[in-house]
Amino acid sequence: IVSSGLSPYSAKQSGVDTVVHGAGDGEVALDIVSGMAVSEIPAYRQMMETGRGMAIADTRKSSKWLSFPESDWVRSFVSTPIYVKEVLVGFLNLDSATPGFYNDTHVRRLRGITHQAAIAIENARLFEESQQYLAESETLRQAGAAVAASMKLDETLDRILEQLNRVIPCDSTSVLLVDGNDVEIVRGRGYPDSYKVIGKRFSLKEETPDALIYTTRKPVNSGDVHADYPGKFTLPNSKK
């Protein structure tokens, strides 16, 4: 339908454009835009603002083209945005080494293919989500089995922490139990010197995440505990 020298698909993730699939002789050029903000690439920025595809007949004469030494061979370019449920998820691009190769006719042709790509991307994401859900469910089942299989508290908590790290990746994890007006770390994983951490106590009367959880009965998520709770975290050898 449309001839090209390169057919990459670019995924937009949190404002960053990353080429996730491509084919063609110029595939070496794909990594050049990886990790760049979409707003830094004029052609992508225009498509985000208009919601429409675009063609660049000659990349060396267009201000919309962002040039790199590795992509000098690209002389003509056409692309359309990919939308899934009205949300922009990426772009479908075609490159050619021939100046003047692409025009608005190719944009219209590519639009139909982009619709099929959107369906495929959505199906793939749904499959990945279902697989992740099954994996997490199995991990939680194993954690529940560990609780039922052991009557020793330390052994049970160790098994739970081991399974927890499979569901939610982390650098360290711990279990704290309430003891009067304090909480005490009774088990932990991921600390360089766990023996220095076990037994550490925090007052529930201070402004700490543990105190907030205890008071509100709700979970807490902090992007930077040292900024949100300055001076409240003094675990030995804990990562900052």
JSON list of N, CA and C in Angstrom, two decimals, residues 209 220-226 228-229:
[
{"chain": "A", "resi": 209, "resn": "PRO", "atom": "N", "xyz": [4.63, 8.26, 58.30]},
{"chain": "A", "resi": 209, "resn": "PRO", "atom": "CA", "xyz": [3.62, 7.53, 57.53]},
{"chain": "A", "resi": 209, "resn": "PRO", "atom": "C", "xyz": [2.90, 6.49, 58.37]},
{"chain": "A", "resi": 220, "resn": "VAL", "atom": "N", "xyz": [-0.76, 4.90, 52.64]},
{"chain": "A", "resi": 220, "resn": "VAL", "atom": "CA", "xyz": [-0.01, 6.12, 52.36]},
{"chain": "A", "resi": 220, "resn": "VAL", "atom": "C", "xyz": [1.00, 5.85, 51.25]},
{"chain": "A", "resi": 221, "resn": "ASN", "atom": "N", "xyz": [1.11, 6.79, 50.32]},
{"chain": "A", "resi": 221, "resn": "ASN", "atom": "CA", "xyz": [2.09, 6.69, 49.23]},
{"chain": "A", "resi": 221, "resn": "ASN", "atom": "C", "xyz": [2.89, 7.99, 49.20]},
{"chain": "A", "resi": 222, "resn": "SER", "atom": "N", "xyz": [4.20, 7.87, 49.37]},
{"chain": "A", "resi": 222, "resn": "SER", "atom": "CA", "xyz": [5.06, 9.05, 49.37]},
{"chain": "A", "resi": 222, "resn": "SER", "atom": "C", "xyz": [6.09, 8.93, 48.25]},
{"chain": "A", "resi": 223, "resn": "GLY", "atom": "N", "xyz": [6.19, 9.97, 47.44]},
{"chain": "A", "resi": 223, "resn": "GLY", "atom": "CA", "xyz": [7.16, 9.97, 46.36]},
{"chain": "A", "resi": 223, "resn": "GLY", "atom": "C", "xyz": [8.58, 10.19, 46.85]},
{"chain": "A", "resi": 224, "resn": "ASP", "atom": "N", "xyz": [8.73, 10.87, 48.00]},
{"chain": "A", "resi": 224, "resn": "ASP", "atom": "CA", "xyz": [10.06, 11.13, 48.58]},
{"chain": "A", "resi": 224, "resn": "ASP", "atom": "C", "xyz": [9.87, 11.27, 50.09]},
{"chain": "A", "resi": 225, "resn": "VAL", "atom": "N", "xyz": [10.14, 10.22, 50.82]},
{"chain": "A", "resi": 225, "resn": "VAL", "atom": "CA", "xyz": [9.89, 10.24, 52.26]},
{"chain": "A", "resi": 225, "resn": "VAL", "atom": "C", "xyz": [10.79, 11.24, 52.99]},
{"chain": "A", "resi": 226, "resn": "HIS", "atom": "N", "xyz": [12.00, 11.45, 52.46]},
{"chain": "A", "resi": 226, "resn": "HIS", "atom": "CA", "xyz": [12.91, 12.39, 53.12]},
{"chain": "A", "resi": 226, "resn": "HIS", "atom": "C", "xyz": [12.44, 13.83, 52.97]},
{"chain": "A", "resi": 228, "resn": "ASP", "atom": "N", "xyz": [9.03, 14.55, 52.38]},
{"chain": "A", "resi": 228, "resn": "ASP", "atom": "CA", "xyz": [7.72, 14.63, 53.01]},
{"chain": "A", "resi": 228, "resn": "ASP", "atom": "C", "xyz": [7.79, 14.52, 54.53]},
{"chain": "A", "resi": 229, "resn": "TYR", "atom": "N", "xyz": [8.80, 13.75, 55.01]},
{"chain": "A", "resi": 229, "resn": "TYR", "atom": "CA", "xyz": [8.93, 13.54, 56.46]},
{"chain": "A", "resi": 229, "resn": "TYR", "atom": "C", "xyz": [10.40, 13.74, 56.86]}
]
